[in-house]
mmCIF file of C-alpha atoms in Angstrom:
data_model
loop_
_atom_site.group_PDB
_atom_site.id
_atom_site.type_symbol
_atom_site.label_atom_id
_atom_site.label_comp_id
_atom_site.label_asym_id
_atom_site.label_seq_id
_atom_site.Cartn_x
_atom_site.Cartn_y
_atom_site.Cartn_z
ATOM 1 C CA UNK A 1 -36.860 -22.474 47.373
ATOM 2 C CA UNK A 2 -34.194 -22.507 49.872
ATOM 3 C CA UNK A 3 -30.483 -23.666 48.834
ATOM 4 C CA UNK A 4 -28.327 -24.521 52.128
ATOM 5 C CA UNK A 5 -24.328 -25.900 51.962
ATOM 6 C CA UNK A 6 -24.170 -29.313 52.903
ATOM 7 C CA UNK A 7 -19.939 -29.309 54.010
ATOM 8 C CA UNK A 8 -19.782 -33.237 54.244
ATOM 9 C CA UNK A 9 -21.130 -33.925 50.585
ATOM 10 C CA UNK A 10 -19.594 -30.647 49.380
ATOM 11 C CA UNK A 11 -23.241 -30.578 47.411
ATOM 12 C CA UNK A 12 -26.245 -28.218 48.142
ATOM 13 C CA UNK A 13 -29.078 -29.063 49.495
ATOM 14 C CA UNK A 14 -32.343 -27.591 48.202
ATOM 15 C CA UNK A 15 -34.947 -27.201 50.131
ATOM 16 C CA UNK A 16 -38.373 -27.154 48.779
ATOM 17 C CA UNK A 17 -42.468 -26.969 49.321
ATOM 18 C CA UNK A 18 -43.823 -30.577 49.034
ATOM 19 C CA UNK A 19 -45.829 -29.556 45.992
ATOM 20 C CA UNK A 20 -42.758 -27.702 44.289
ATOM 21 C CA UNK A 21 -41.950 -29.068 40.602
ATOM 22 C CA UNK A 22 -38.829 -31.434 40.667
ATOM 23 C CA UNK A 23 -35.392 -29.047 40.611
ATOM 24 C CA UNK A 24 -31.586 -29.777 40.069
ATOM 25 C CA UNK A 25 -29.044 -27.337 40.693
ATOM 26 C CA UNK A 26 -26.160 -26.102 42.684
ATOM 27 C CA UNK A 27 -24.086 -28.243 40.561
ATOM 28 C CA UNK A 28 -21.213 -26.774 37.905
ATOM 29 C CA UNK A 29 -20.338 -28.184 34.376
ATOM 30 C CA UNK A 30 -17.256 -28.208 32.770
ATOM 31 C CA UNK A 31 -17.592 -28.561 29.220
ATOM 32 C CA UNK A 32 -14.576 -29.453 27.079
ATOM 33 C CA UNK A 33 -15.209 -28.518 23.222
ATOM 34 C CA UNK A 34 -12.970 -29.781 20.455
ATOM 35 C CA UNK A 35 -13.876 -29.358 16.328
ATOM 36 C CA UNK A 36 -15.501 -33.088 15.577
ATOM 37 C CA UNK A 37 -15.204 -36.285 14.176
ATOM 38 C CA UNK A 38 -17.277 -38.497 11.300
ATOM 39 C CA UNK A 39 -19.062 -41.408 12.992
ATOM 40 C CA UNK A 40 -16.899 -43.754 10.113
ATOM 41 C CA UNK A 41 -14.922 -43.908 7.306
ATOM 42 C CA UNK A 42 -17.631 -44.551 4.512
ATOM 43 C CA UNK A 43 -19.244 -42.109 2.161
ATOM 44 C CA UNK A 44 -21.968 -41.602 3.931
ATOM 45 C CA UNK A 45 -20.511 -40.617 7.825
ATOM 46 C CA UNK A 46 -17.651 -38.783 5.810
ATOM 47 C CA UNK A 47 -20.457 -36.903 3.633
ATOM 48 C CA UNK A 48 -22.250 -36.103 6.525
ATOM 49 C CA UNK A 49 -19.887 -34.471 8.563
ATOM 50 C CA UNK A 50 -17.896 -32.474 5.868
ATOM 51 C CA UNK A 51 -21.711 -31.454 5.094
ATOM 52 C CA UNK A 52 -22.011 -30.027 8.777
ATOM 53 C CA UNK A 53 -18.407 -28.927 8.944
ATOM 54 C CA UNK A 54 -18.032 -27.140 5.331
ATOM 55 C CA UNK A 55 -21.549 -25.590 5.452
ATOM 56 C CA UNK A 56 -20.596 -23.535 8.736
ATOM 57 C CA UNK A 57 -20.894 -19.880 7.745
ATOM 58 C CA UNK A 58 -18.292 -19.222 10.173
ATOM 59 C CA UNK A 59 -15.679 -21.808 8.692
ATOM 60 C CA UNK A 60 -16.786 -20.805 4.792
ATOM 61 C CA UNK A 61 -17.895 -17.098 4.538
ATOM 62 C CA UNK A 62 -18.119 -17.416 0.885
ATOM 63 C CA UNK A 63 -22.101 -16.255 -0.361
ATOM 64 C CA UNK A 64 -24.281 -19.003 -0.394
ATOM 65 C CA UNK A 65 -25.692 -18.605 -3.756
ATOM 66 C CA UNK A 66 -21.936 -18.983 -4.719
ATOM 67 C CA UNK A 67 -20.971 -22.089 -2.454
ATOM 68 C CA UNK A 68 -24.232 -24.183 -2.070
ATOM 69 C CA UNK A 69 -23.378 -25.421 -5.937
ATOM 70 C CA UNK A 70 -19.626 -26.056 -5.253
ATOM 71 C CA UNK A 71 -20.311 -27.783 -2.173
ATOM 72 C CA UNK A 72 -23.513 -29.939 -2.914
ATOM 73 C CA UNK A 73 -22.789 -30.728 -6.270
ATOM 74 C CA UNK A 74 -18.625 -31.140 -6.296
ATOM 75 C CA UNK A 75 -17.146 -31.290 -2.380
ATOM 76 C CA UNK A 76 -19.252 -33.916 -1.225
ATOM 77 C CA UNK A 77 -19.569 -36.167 -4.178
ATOM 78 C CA UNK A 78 -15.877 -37.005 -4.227
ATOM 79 C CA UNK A 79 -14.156 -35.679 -1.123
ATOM 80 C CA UNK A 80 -16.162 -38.004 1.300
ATOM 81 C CA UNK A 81 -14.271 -40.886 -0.535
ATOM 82 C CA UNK A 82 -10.855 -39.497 -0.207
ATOM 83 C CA UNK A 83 -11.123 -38.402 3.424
ATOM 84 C CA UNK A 84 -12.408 -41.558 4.287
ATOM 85 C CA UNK A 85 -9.382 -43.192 3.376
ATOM 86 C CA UNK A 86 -7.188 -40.794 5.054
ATOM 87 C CA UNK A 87 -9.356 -41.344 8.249
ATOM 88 C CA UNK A 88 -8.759 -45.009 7.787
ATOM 89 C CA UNK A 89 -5.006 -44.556 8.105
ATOM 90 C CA UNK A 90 -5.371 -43.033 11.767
ATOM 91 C CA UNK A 91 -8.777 -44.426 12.742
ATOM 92 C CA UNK A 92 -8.886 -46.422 16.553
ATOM 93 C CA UNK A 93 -10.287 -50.009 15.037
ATOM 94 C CA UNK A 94 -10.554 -50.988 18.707
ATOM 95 C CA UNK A 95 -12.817 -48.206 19.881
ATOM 96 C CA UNK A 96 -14.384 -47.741 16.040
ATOM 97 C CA UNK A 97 -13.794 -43.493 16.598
ATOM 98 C CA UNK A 98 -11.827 -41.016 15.259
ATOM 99 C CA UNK A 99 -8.325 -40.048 17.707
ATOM 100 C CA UNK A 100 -9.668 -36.706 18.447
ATOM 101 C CA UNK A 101 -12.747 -38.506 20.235
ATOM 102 C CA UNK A 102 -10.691 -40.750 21.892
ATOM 103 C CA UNK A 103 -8.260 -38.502 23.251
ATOM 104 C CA UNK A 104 -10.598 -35.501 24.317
ATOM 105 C CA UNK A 105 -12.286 -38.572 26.153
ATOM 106 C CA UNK A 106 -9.577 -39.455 27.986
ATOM 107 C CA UNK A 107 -8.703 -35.871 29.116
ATOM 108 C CA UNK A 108 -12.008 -35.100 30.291
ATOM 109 C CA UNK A 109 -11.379 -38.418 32.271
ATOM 110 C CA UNK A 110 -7.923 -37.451 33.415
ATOM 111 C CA UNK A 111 -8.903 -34.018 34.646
ATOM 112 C CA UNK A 112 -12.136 -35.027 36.093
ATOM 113 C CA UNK A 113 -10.106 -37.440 38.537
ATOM 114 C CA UNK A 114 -7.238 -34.687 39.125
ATOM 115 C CA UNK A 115 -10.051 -32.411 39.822
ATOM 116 C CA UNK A 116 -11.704 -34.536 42.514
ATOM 117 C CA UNK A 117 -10.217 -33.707 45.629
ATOM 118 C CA UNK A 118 -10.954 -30.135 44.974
ATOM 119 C CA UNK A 119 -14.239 -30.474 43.453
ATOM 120 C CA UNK A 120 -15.508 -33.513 45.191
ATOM 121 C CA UNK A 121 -19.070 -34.212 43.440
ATOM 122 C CA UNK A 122 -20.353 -30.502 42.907
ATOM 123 C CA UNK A 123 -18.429 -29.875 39.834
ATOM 124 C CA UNK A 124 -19.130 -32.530 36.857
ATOM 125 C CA UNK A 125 -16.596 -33.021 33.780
ATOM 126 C CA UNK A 126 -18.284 -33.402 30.323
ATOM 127 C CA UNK A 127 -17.208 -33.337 26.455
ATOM 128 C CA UNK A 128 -18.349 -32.097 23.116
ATOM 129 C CA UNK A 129 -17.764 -32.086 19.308
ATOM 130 C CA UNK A 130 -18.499 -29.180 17.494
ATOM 131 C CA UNK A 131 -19.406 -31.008 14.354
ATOM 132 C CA UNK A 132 -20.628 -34.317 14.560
ATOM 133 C CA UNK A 133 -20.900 -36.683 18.219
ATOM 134 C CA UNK A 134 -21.411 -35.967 21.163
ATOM 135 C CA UNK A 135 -23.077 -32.688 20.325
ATOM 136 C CA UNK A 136 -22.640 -29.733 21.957
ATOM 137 C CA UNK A 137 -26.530 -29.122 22.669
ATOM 138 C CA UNK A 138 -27.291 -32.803 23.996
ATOM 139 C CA UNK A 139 -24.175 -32.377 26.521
ATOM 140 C CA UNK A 140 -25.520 -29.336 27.962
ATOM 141 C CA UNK A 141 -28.541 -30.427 28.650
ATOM 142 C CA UNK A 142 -27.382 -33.182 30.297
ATOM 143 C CA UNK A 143 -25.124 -31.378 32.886
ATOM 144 C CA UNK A 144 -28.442 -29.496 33.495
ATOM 145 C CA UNK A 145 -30.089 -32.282 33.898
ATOM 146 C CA UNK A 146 -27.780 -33.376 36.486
ATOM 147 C CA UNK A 147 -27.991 -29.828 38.634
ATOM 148 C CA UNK A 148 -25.646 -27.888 36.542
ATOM 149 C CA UNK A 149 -26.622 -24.530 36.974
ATOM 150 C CA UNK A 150 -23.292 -22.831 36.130
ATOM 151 C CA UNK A 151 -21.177 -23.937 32.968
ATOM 152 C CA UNK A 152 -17.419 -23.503 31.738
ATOM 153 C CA UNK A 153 -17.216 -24.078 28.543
ATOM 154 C CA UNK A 154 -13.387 -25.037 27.632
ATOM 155 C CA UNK A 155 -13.192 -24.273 23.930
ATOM 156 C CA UNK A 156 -10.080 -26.871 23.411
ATOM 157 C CA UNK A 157 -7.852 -24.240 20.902
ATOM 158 C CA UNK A 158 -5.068 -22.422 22.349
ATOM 159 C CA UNK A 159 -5.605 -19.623 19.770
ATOM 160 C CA UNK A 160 -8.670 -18.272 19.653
ATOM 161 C CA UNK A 161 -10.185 -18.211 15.902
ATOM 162 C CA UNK A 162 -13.761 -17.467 14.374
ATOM 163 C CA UNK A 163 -13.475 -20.373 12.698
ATOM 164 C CA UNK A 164 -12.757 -22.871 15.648
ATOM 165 C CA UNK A 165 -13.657 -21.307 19.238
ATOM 166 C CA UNK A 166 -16.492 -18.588 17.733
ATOM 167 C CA UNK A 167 -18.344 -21.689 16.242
ATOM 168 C CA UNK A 168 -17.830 -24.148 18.964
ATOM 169 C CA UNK A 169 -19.458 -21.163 21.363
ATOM 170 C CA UNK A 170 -22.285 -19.944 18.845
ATOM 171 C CA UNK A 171 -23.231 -23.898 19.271
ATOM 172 C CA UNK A 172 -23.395 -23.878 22.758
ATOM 173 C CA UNK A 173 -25.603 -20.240 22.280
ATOM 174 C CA UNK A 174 -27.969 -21.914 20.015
ATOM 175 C CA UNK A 175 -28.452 -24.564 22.674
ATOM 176 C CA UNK A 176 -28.737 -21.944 25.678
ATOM 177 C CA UNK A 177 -31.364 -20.119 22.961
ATOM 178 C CA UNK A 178 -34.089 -23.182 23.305
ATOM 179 C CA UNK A 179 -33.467 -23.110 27.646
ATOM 180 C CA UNK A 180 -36.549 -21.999 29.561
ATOM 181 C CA UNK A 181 -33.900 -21.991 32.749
ATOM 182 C CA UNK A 182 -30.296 -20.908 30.956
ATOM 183 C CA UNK A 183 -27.831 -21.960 33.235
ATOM 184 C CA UNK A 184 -25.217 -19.197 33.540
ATOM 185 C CA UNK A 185 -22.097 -19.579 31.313
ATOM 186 C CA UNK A 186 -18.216 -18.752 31.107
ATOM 187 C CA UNK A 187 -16.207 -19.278 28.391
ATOM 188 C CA UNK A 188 -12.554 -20.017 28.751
ATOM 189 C CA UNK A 189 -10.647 -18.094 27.224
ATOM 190 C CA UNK A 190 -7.856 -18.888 25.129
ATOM 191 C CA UNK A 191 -4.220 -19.959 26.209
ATOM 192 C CA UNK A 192 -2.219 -19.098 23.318
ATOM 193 C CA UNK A 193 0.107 -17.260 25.865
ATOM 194 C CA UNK A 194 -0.038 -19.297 29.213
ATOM 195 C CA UNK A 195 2.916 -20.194 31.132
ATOM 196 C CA UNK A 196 1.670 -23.357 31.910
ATOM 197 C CA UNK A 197 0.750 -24.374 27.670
ATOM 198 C CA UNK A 198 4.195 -23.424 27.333
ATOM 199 C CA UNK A 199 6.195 -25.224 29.498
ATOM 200 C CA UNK A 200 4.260 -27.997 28.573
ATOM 201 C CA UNK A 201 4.842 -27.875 25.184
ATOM 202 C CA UNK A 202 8.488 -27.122 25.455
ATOM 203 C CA UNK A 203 8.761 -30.441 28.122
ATOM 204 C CA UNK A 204 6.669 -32.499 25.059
ATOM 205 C CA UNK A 205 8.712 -31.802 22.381
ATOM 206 C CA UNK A 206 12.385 -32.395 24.787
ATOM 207 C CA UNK A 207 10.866 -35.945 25.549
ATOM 208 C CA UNK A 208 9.931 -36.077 21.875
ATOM 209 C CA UNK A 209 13.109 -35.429 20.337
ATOM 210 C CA UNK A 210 15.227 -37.090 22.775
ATOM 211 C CA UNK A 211 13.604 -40.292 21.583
ATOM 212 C CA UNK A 212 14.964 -39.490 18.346
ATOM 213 C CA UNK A 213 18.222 -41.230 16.737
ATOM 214 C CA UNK A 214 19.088 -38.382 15.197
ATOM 215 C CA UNK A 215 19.224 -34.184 15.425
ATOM 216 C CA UNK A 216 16.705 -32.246 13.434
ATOM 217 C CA UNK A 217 18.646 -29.702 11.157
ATOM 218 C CA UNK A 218 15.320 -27.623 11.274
ATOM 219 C CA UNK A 219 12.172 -27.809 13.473
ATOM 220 C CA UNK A 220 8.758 -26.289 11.799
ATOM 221 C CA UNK A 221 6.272 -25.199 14.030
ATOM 222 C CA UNK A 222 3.138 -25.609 12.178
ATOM 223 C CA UNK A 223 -0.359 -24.353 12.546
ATOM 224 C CA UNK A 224 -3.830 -24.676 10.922
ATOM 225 C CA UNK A 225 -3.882 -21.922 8.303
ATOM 226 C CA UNK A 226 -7.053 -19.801 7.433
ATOM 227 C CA UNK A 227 -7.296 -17.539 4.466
ATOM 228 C CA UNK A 228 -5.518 -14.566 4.757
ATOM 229 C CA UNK A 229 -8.987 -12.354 4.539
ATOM 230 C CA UNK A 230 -9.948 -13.668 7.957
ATOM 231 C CA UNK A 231 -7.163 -11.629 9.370
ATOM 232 C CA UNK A 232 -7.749 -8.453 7.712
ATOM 233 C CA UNK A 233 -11.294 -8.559 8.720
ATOM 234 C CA UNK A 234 -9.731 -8.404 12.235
ATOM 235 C CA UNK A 235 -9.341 -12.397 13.042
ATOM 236 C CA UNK A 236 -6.512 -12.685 15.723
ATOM 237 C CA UNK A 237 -5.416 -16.281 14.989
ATOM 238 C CA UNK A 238 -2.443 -15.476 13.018
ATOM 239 C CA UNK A 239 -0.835 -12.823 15.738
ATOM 240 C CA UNK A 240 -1.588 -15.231 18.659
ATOM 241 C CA UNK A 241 0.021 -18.189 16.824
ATOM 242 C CA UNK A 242 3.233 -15.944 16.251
ATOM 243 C CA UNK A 243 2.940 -15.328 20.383
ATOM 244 C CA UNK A 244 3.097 -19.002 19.995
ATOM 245 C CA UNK A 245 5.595 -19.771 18.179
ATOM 246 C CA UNK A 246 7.920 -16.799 19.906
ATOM 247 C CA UNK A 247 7.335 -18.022 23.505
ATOM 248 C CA UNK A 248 7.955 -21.683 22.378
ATOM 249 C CA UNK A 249 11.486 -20.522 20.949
ATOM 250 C CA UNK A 250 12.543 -18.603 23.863
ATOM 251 C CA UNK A 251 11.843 -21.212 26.279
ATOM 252 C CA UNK A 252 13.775 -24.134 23.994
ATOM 253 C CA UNK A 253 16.396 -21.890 23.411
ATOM 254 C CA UNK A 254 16.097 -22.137 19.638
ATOM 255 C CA UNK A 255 17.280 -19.568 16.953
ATOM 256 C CA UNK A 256 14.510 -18.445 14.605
ATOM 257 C CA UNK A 257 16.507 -19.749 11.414
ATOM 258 C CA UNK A 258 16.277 -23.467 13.037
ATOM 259 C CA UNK A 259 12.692 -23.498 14.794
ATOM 260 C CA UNK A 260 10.601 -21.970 12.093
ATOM 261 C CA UNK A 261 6.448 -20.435 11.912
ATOM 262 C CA UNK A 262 4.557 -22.769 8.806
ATOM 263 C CA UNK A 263 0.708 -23.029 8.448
ATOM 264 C CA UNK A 264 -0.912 -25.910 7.078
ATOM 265 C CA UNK A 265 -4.279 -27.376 5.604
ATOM 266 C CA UNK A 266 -4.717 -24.901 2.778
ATOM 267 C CA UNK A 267 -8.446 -25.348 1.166
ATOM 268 C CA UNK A 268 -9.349 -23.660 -1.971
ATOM 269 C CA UNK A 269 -7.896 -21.341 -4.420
ATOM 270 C CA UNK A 270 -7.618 -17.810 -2.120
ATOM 271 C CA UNK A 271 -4.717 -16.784 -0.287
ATOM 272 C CA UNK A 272 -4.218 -18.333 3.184
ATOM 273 C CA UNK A 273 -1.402 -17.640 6.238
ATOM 274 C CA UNK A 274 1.742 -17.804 4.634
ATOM 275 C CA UNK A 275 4.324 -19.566 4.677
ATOM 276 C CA UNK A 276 2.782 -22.340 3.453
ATOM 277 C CA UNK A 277 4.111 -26.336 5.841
ATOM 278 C CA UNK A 278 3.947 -28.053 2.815
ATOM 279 C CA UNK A 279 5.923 -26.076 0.468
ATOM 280 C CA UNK A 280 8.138 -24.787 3.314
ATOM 281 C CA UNK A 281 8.879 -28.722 3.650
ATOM 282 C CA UNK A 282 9.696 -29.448 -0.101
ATOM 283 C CA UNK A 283 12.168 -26.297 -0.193
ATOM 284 C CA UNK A 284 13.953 -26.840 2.530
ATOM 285 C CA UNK A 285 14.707 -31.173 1.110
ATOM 286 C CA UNK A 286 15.647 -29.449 -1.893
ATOM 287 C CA UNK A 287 18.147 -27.042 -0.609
ATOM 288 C CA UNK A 288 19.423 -29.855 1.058
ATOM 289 C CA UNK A 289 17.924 -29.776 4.444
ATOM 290 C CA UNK A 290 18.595 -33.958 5.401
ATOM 291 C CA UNK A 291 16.585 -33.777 8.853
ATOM 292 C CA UNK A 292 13.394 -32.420 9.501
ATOM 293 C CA UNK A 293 10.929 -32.528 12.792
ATOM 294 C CA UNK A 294 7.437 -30.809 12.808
ATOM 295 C CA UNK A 295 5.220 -29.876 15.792
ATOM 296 C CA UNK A 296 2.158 -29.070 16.113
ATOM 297 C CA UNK A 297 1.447 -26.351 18.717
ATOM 298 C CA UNK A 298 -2.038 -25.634 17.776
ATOM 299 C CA UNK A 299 -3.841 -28.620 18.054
ATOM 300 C CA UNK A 300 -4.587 -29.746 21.553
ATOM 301 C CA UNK A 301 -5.225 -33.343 20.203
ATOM 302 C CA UNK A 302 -3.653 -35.001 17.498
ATOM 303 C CA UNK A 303 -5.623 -35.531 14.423
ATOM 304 C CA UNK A 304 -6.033 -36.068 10.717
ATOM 305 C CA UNK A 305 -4.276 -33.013 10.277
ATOM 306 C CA UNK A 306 -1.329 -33.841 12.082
ATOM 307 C CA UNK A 307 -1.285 -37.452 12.277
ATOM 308 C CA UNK A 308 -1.973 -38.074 7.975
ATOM 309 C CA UNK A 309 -1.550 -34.778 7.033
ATOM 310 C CA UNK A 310 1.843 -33.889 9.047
ATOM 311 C CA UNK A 311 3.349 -37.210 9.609
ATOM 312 C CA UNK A 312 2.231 -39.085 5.966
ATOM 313 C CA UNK A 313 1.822 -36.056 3.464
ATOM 314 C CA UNK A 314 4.312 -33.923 4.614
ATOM 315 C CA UNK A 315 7.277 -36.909 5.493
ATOM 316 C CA UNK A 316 6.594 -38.039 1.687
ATOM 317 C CA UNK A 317 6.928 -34.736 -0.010
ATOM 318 C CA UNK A 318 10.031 -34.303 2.404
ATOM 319 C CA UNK A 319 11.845 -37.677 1.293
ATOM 320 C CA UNK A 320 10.764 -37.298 -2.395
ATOM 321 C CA UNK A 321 12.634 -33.858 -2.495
ATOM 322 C CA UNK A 322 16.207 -35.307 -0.934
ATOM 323 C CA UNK A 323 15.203 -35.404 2.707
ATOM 324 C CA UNK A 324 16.614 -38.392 5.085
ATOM 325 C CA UNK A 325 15.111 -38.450 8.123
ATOM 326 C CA UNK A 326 12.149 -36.879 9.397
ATOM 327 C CA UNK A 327 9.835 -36.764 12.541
ATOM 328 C CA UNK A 328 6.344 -35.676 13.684
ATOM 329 C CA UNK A 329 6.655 -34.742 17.122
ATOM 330 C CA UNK A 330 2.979 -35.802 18.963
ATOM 331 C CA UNK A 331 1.013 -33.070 20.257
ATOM 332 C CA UNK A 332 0.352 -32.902 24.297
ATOM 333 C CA UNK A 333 -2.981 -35.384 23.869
ATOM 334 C CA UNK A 334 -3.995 -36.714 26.714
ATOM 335 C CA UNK A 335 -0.101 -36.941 28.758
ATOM 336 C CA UNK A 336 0.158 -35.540 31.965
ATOM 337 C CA UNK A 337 1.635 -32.225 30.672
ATOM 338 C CA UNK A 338 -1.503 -31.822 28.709
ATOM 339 C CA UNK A 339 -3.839 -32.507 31.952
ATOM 340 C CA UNK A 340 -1.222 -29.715 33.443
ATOM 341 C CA UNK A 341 -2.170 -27.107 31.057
ATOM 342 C CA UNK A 342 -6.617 -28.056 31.621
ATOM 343 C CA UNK A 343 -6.213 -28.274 35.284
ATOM 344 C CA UNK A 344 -4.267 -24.743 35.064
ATOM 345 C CA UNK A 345 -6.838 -22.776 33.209
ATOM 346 C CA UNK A 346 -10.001 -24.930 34.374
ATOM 347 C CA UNK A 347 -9.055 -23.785 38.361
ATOM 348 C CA UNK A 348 -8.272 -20.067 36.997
ATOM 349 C CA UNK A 349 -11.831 -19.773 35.641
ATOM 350 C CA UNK A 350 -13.774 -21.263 38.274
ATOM 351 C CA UNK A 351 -12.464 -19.235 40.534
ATOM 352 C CA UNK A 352 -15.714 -17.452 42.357
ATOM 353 C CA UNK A 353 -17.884 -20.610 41.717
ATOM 354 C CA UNK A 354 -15.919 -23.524 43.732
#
């Protein structure tokens, strides 16, 4: 097998013996991985994916003799039902998805097109879902089936966590495991700390709050939490989201006491990242904070987290405390800042291939 440059088509052309076995390559993927979505709101889709999502080993390291029980016989008899109401609240009727599909659609969209000039057709732009669809392993395979025989994978967290971009790349492993021809893989890594996620975010949350009628006393910059163990076991989540959260501040200007570091989503009984968003929020209303904004610099997407958990849970326990006004501030989605920040690191790592 030969493999010549074609300039015009910016596409290889393979040259082989009239009896060779049908090949595709000289093609690149770009894979953009983001956590998941259920496939609906009723028991059954919810059941199913908190089944896939809560029985990761790398999301739950509890033993499994210990959290098969709590799991199968208490989590996902009456959690499915709760969630799916949540999901309900923030679910795209018009599509019938989650957001986070939705939106991770339209930026593989976005940068494919922004992409095209430079790539022309020898690079192809795909998505994934950790947990749930699309899958991780039928996306690869079909970028191989199209010629890919290199593939980015674009892990879609800005801090890099064990529990987020470990499992979204063990997935992608297991797939490359069953390959008889692996194509050859880069990871992204992440971009906790890039100029470019920066600026962005800082330019989202000036056009955010100058929408506002009104000044936030305090601004809490909240991230995902994970128990406090996974850092002492040598997780770096929690010292890249204080890079985070220090960068952010510099480049808005803000003094610590008013733009403050919260994490969210606490699950179980065990210590997680501290402080705590939601009980930050409630002390601060009752101390007689009046305005309140949070942002959400670690999700690339918004999601239940931010969009029920942040917006709904968090503005109620705010108002019922003796807070007036309060505002989520969206994160970058699929804006133009946010295609700024993939078309950044996306060029950086392909660098050597196109």
């Amino acid at each position: 097998m030969t493999v010549e440059t074609s300039p015009a088509a910016e596409m290889p052309v393979i040259s082989l013996p009239s009896d060779h076995p049908k090949v595709a390559a000289g093609r690149i993927g770009v894979l953009l991985m983001n956590l998941g979505t259920p496939e609906g709101t009723s028991y059954r889709p919810m059941r199913a994916y908190l089944k896939e999502f809560l029985s990761d080993r790398r999301v739950i390291e509890e033993p499994r003799w210990k959290w098969w029980p709590i799991l199968n016989l208490i989590i996902l008899t009456t959690r499915p039902g709760r969630k799916g109401k949540d999901y309900a609240s923030i679910w795209n009727n018009e599509r019938d998805e989650g957001p986070l599909k939705t939106i991770t659609r339209s930026q593989t969209e976005q940068l494919a097109e922004r992409l095209k000039s430079v790539t022309g057709e020898r690079v192809i732009f795909d998505w994934a879902m950790r947990y749930g669809f699309p899958d991780t392993k039928s996306r690869i395979k079909a970028l191989q089936d199209q010629g890919c025989d290199r593939i980015l994978l674009v892990p879609l967290y800005p801090q890099y966590a064990a529990p987020t971009t470990a499992t979204a790349c063990d997935q992608a492993f297991r797939a490359l495991m069953e390959m008889r021809w692996q194509p050859a893989v880069r990871v992204a890594p992440p971009y906790h700390d890039d100029p470019t996620y920066i600026k962005a975010l800082a330019a989202s949350m000036r056009s955010s709050l100058a929408k506002l009628d009104f000044d936030p006393e305090i601004i809490l910059c909240s991230f995902h939490g994970m128990p406090k163990e996974y850092l002492l076991k040598g997780d770096p989540y929690y010292c890249q989201c204080v890079k985070t959260w220090r960068l952010l501040r510099e480049e808005l200007r803000l003094p610590a006491e008013r733009f403050r570091l919260t994490f969210q989503s606490r699950f179980g009984p065990d210590e997680w990242l501290q402080p705590y968003t939601d009980e930050t929020v409630k002390a601060l209303a009752q101390a007689g904070t009046k305005s309140l904004a949070i942002v959400a610099p670690g999700f690339s997407a918004d999601c239940l987290e931010t969009l029920e958990e942040l917006d709904v849970e968090n503005r109620e326990i705010f108002m019922h405390n003796g807070g007036k006004r309060f505002a989520y501030l969206p994160c970058l989605n699929d804006s133009a800042e946010s295609i700024d920040v993939l078309e950044a690191l996306v060029r950086r790592e392909l660098m050597g291939w196109v």
